[in-house]
Tab-separated table of C-alpha atoms in Angstrom:
chain	number	residue	atom	x	y	z
A	1	MET	CA	-10.147	-17.687	4.448
A	2	LYS	CA	-11.224	-19.491	1.296
A	3	SER	CA	-11.751	-16.619	-1.142
A	4	ASN	CA	-8.860	-14.420	-0.011
A	5	PHE	CA	-6.338	-17.204	0.439
A	6	SER	CA	-7.041	-18.904	-2.875
A	7	ARG	CA	-6.938	-15.634	-4.824
A	8	VAL	CA	-3.672	-14.441	-3.249
A	9	LEU	CA	-2.090	-17.890	-3.542
A	10	SER	CA	-2.793	-17.989	-7.270
A	11	LEU	CA	-1.633	-14.395	-7.852
A	12	LEU	CA	1.648	-14.967	-6.014
A	13	ARG	CA	2.466	-17.946	-8.212
A	14	GLN	CA	1.607	-16.057	-11.388
A	15	GLU	CA	3.649	-13.088	-10.212
A	16	LYS	CA	6.617	-15.394	-9.707
A	17	GLY	CA	6.118	-16.663	-13.240
A	18	ILE	CA	6.085	-20.370	-12.469
A	19	SER	CA	3.703	-23.197	-13.332
A	20	GLN	CA	1.451	-24.985	-10.877
A	21	ARG	CA	3.537	-28.106	-11.387
A	22	LYS	CA	6.768	-26.353	-10.386
A	23	ALA	CA	5.225	-24.540	-7.423
A	24	ALA	CA	3.577	-27.726	-6.162
A	25	ALA	CA	6.839	-29.675	-6.410
A	26	GLU	CA	8.763	-27.008	-4.492
A	27	LEU	CA	6.029	-26.774	-1.858
A	28	GLY	CA	6.026	-30.536	-1.444
A	29	ILE	CA	2.450	-31.249	-2.549
A	30	SER	CA	0.760	-32.596	-5.677
A	31	GLN	CA	-0.265	-30.307	-8.523
A	32	ALA	CA	-3.859	-31.455	-8.069
A	33	LEU	CA	-3.871	-30.384	-4.423
A	34	LEU	CA	-2.333	-27.003	-5.242
A	35	SER	CA	-4.982	-26.520	-7.901
A	36	HIS	CA	-7.662	-27.230	-5.292
A	37	TYR	CA	-6.122	-24.653	-2.946
A	38	GLU	CA	-5.865	-22.012	-5.686
A	39	ASN	CA	-9.464	-22.578	-6.760
A	40	GLY	CA	-10.845	-22.549	-3.235
A	41	ILE	CA	-12.026	-26.145	-3.384
A	42	ARG	CA	-10.045	-27.156	-0.310
A	43	GLU	CA	-8.492	-25.244	2.567
A	44	PRO	CA	-4.928	-25.981	3.712
A	45	GLY	CA	-3.580	-26.629	7.166
A	46	LEU	CA	-1.372	-24.247	9.145
A	47	ALA	CA	1.821	-26.056	8.148
A	48	PHE	CA	1.163	-25.402	4.459
A	49	VAL	CA	0.284	-21.746	5.089
A	50	THR	CA	3.603	-21.311	6.889
A	51	LYS	CA	5.476	-22.998	4.041
A	52	VAL	CA	3.797	-20.748	1.456
A	53	CYS	CA	4.722	-17.623	3.455
A	54	ASP	CA	8.371	-18.670	3.420
A	55	TYR	CA	8.229	-19.673	-0.247
A	56	TYR	CA	6.773	-16.386	-1.499
A	57	HIS	CA	8.355	-14.211	1.212
A	58	VAL	CA	5.091	-12.722	2.469
A	59	SER	CA	3.377	-12.550	5.844
A	60	ALA	CA	0.455	-14.750	6.843
A	61	ASP	CA	-1.691	-11.610	7.121
A	62	TYR	CA	-0.987	-10.788	3.478
A	63	LEU	CA	-1.573	-14.370	2.361
A	64	LEU	CA	-4.905	-14.533	4.189
A	65	GLY	CA	-6.042	-11.158	2.877
A	66	ARG	CA	-5.872	-9.347	6.234
A	67	SER	CA	-3.273	-6.886	5.004
A	68	LEU	CA	-2.349	-5.412	1.632
A	69	SER	CA	1.202	-4.907	2.862
A	70	ARG	CA	3.430	-7.905	2.209
A	71	ASP	CA	5.182	-7.547	5.532
A	72	GLY	CA	1.808	-7.675	7.279
A	73	ALA	CA	1.841	-4.082	8.440
A	74	VAL	CA	-1.563	-4.001	10.127
A	75	ILE	CA	-2.008	-1.122	12.518
A	76	GLU	CA	-4.012	-1.776	15.649
A	77	ALA	CA	-6.559	0.664	17.050
A	78	GLU	CA	-4.736	0.650	20.395
A	79	GLU	CA	-1.588	1.981	18.732
A	80	LEU	CA	-3.500	4.889	17.230
A	81	ILE	CA	-5.182	5.758	20.513
A	82	ASP	CA	-1.918	5.696	22.433
A	83	ALA	CA	-0.210	7.811	19.808
A	84	SER	CA	-2.943	10.426	19.631
A	85	GLU	CA	-2.983	10.840	23.407
A	86	ALA	CA	0.754	11.239	23.908
A	87	LYS	CA	2.410	12.189	20.628
A	88	GLU	CA	4.934	14.427	22.311
A	89	ASN	CA	6.173	11.529	24.449
A	90	LEU	CA	6.826	9.107	21.596
A	91	LYS	CA	10.411	8.440	20.597
A	92	GLY	CA	11.363	9.181	17.011
A	93	SER	CA	11.748	5.515	16.109
A	94	ILE	CA	8.323	4.650	17.483
A	95	MET	CA	6.685	7.579	15.743
A	96	ALA	CA	8.410	6.586	12.501
A	97	LYS	CA	7.042	3.061	12.818
A	98	LEU	CA	3.543	4.399	13.427
A	99	GLN	CA	3.682	6.810	10.483
A	100	LYS	CA	5.027	4.069	8.231
A	101	LYS	CA	2.058	1.855	9.059
A	102	LEU	CA	-0.404	4.680	8.502
A	103	ILE	CA	1.032	5.629	5.109
A	104	VAL	CA	1.723	2.078	3.877
A	105	ASN	CA	-1.730	0.822	4.822
A	106	THR	CA	-3.556	3.837	3.390
A	107	THR	CA	-1.569	3.684	0.150
A	108	SER	CA	-2.263	-0.036	-0.137
A	109	VAL	CA	-6.008	0.527	0.196
A	110	LEU	CA	-5.925	3.370	-2.354
A	111	PHE	CA	-4.164	1.327	-5.028
A	112	ASP	CA	-6.282	-1.728	-4.365
A	113	LEU	CA	-9.394	0.377	-4.978
A	114	LEU	CA	-7.843	1.962	-8.076
A	115	GLY	CA	-7.041	-1.530	-9.321
A	116	GLN	CA	-10.721	-2.389	-9.000
A	117	VAL	CA	-11.626	0.741	-10.945
A	118	GLY	CA	-9.359	-0.445	-13.740
A	119	SER	CA	-8.214	2.956	-15.042
A	120	LYS	CA	-4.537	2.634	-15.962
A	121	GLU	CA	-4.322	6.417	-16.309
A	122	ALA	CA	-5.619	7.004	-12.773
A	123	VAL	CA	-3.175	4.451	-11.364
A	124	THR	CA	-0.266	5.992	-13.297
A	125	HIS	CA	-0.994	9.544	-12.188
A	126	ALA	CA	-1.630	8.544	-8.580
A	127	GLY	CA	1.764	6.829	-8.630
A	128	ALA	CA	3.380	9.923	-10.151
A	129	TYR	CA	1.874	12.184	-7.493
A	130	LEU	CA	3.067	10.059	-4.595
A	131	SER	CA	6.451	9.388	-6.208
A	132	SER	CA	7.160	13.120	-6.479
A	133	ALA	CA	6.260	13.613	-2.827
A	134	LEU	CA	8.601	10.800	-1.781
A	135	TYR	CA	11.354	12.116	-4.065
A	136	GLN	CA	11.225	15.509	-2.367
A	137	LEU	CA	11.334	14.057	1.136
A	138	PHE	CA	14.213	11.730	0.256
A	139	ARG	CA	16.206	14.487	-1.422
A	140	GLN	CA	15.848	16.836	1.522
A	141	LEU	CA	17.008	14.080	3.859
A	142	TYR	CA	19.866	13.222	1.482
A	143	ARG	CA	20.905	16.889	1.475
A	144	ALA	CA	20.687	17.246	5.246
A	145	ALA	CA	22.851	14.144	5.667
A	146	GLY	CA	25.546	15.674	3.450
A	147	GLY	CA	24.957	13.494	0.405
A	148	ASN	CA	26.223	14.467	-3.042
A	149	GLU	CA	23.150	15.597	-4.969
A	150	SER	CA	24.622	14.410	-8.258
A	151	TYR	CA	22.764	11.234	-7.287
A	152	PHE	CA	19.655	13.058	-8.543
A	153	SER	CA	19.155	14.186	-12.138
A	154	THR	CA	16.867	17.154	-11.481
A	155	GLU	CA	19.012	20.282	-11.179
A	156	ARG	CA	19.354	21.717	-7.690
A	157	VAL	CA	17.954	25.111	-8.666
A	158	SER	CA	14.898	23.514	-10.286
A	159	PHE	CA	14.343	21.378	-7.215
A	160	ASP	CA	14.667	24.373	-4.907
A	161	MET	CA	12.198	26.327	-7.052
A	162	ASP	CA	9.611	23.582	-6.476
A	163	VAL	CA	9.500	22.027	-9.944
A	164	LEU	CA	8.323	18.786	-8.341
A	165	SER	CA	5.463	20.536	-6.580
A	166	ALA	CA	4.363	21.616	-10.057
A	167	ASP	CA	4.735	18.004	-11.178
A	168	MET	CA	2.500	16.880	-8.305
A	169	THR	CA	-0.144	19.455	-9.226
A	170	LEU	CA	-0.140	18.278	-12.841
A	171	ALA	CA	-0.328	14.640	-11.745
A	172	ARG	CA	-3.314	15.418	-9.533
A	173	ILE	CA	-5.063	17.212	-12.399
A	174	ARG	CA	-4.479	14.256	-14.715
A	175	TYR	CA	-5.583	11.840	-11.998
A	176	THR	CA	-8.834	13.750	-11.535
A	177	ARG	CA	-9.450	13.851	-15.283
A	178	ALA	CA	-8.785	10.117	-15.574
A	179	LEU	CA	-11.365	9.375	-12.894
A	180	GLU	CA	-13.890	11.696	-14.528
A	181	ALA	CA	-13.313	10.034	-17.896
A	182	TYR	CA	-13.768	6.512	-16.525
A	183	LYS	CA	-17.172	5.112	-17.493
A	184	GLY	CA	-17.101	1.781	-15.678
A	185	ASP	CA	-18.329	0.792	-12.231
A	186	TYR	CA	-16.656	2.093	-9.096
A	187	PRO	CA	-16.166	0.059	-5.920
A	188	ALA	CA	-17.990	1.302	-2.824
A	189	VAL	CA	-15.827	3.863	-1.055
A	190	ASP	CA	-17.316	4.887	2.284
A	191	ALA	CA	-16.598	4.303	5.955
A	192	GLN	CA	-18.632	1.097	6.190
A	193	SER	CA	-17.353	-0.481	2.973
A	194	LEU	CA	-13.757	0.300	3.928
A	195	ALA	CA	-14.278	-1.214	7.382
A	196	ASP	CA	-15.884	-4.328	5.876
A	197	GLY	CA	-13.413	-4.783	3.029
A	198	TYR	CA	-10.166	-3.801	4.713
A	199	GLN	CA	-10.180	-5.134	8.222
A	200	GLY	CA	-7.086	-3.958	10.064
A	201	LEU	CA	-6.375	-1.285	7.437
A	202	ALA	CA	-9.482	0.916	7.530
A	203	GLN	CA	-8.466	2.308	10.921
A	204	ALA	CA	-5.222	3.577	9.416
A	205	VAL	CA	-7.107	5.223	6.550
A	206	ALA	CA	-9.445	6.929	9.008
A	207	GLN	CA	-6.496	8.163	11.072
A	208	VAL	CA	-4.772	9.630	8.015
A	209	PHE	CA	-7.994	11.435	7.100
A	210	HIS	CA	-8.372	12.736	10.658
A	211	ASN	CA	-4.783	13.961	10.923
A	212	THR	CA	-5.026	15.740	7.576
A	213	ASP	CA	-8.383	17.327	8.433
A	214	GLU	CA	-6.914	18.656	11.680
A	215	ARG	CA	-3.973	20.256	9.853
A	216	ALA	CA	-6.330	21.762	7.286
A	217	LYS	CA	-8.517	23.269	10.013
A	218	LYS	CA	-5.504	24.968	11.569
A	219	LEU	CA	-4.614	26.515	8.214
A	220	GLU	CA	-8.135	27.907	7.948
A	221	GLU	CA	-8.107	29.514	11.398
């Protein structure tokens, strides 16, 4: 717990924009003790972990480094097995929950790895690519539900002619170029390193890869 907890604890405070003194006072401990926790010198008890979760509005899994999703969305292998064996029998709400975990966890791993790479351009273009995909899905749902599309600035005809698909293609090109232009060190990205570095999340990544490969194979038939 030491390395993950201390790192996340310090980042959460910095993200909130408060001093150690203020955070310590509001958490009911001394500044010296909080400093020890943030630097990994001492490990806290369960009561303090619970208090920190409430204070920063995150799950214990996120705080302890078990999940990159703040709500602790860790997908279990059993869920994936059950879903793959009986997809047609799953209710919509259950399937939605499963897909949310798969996408959230895989996206979290991707951006954590990109953060380690340190290429702002790659991060920006990856965000643009995924944002355009989400925009299209939301707008189609908005339209189906009878919403007024004036909520969106992109003209209806441009949207219907797939302008955002073009935007995604351009974002992917720029993303690829940014990665090719990066001259620093890359983190290890393979099955074993993902399993070792992202316990509870690597299974979701593998499932997303598998599902996509299966769809691709059908297109090639």
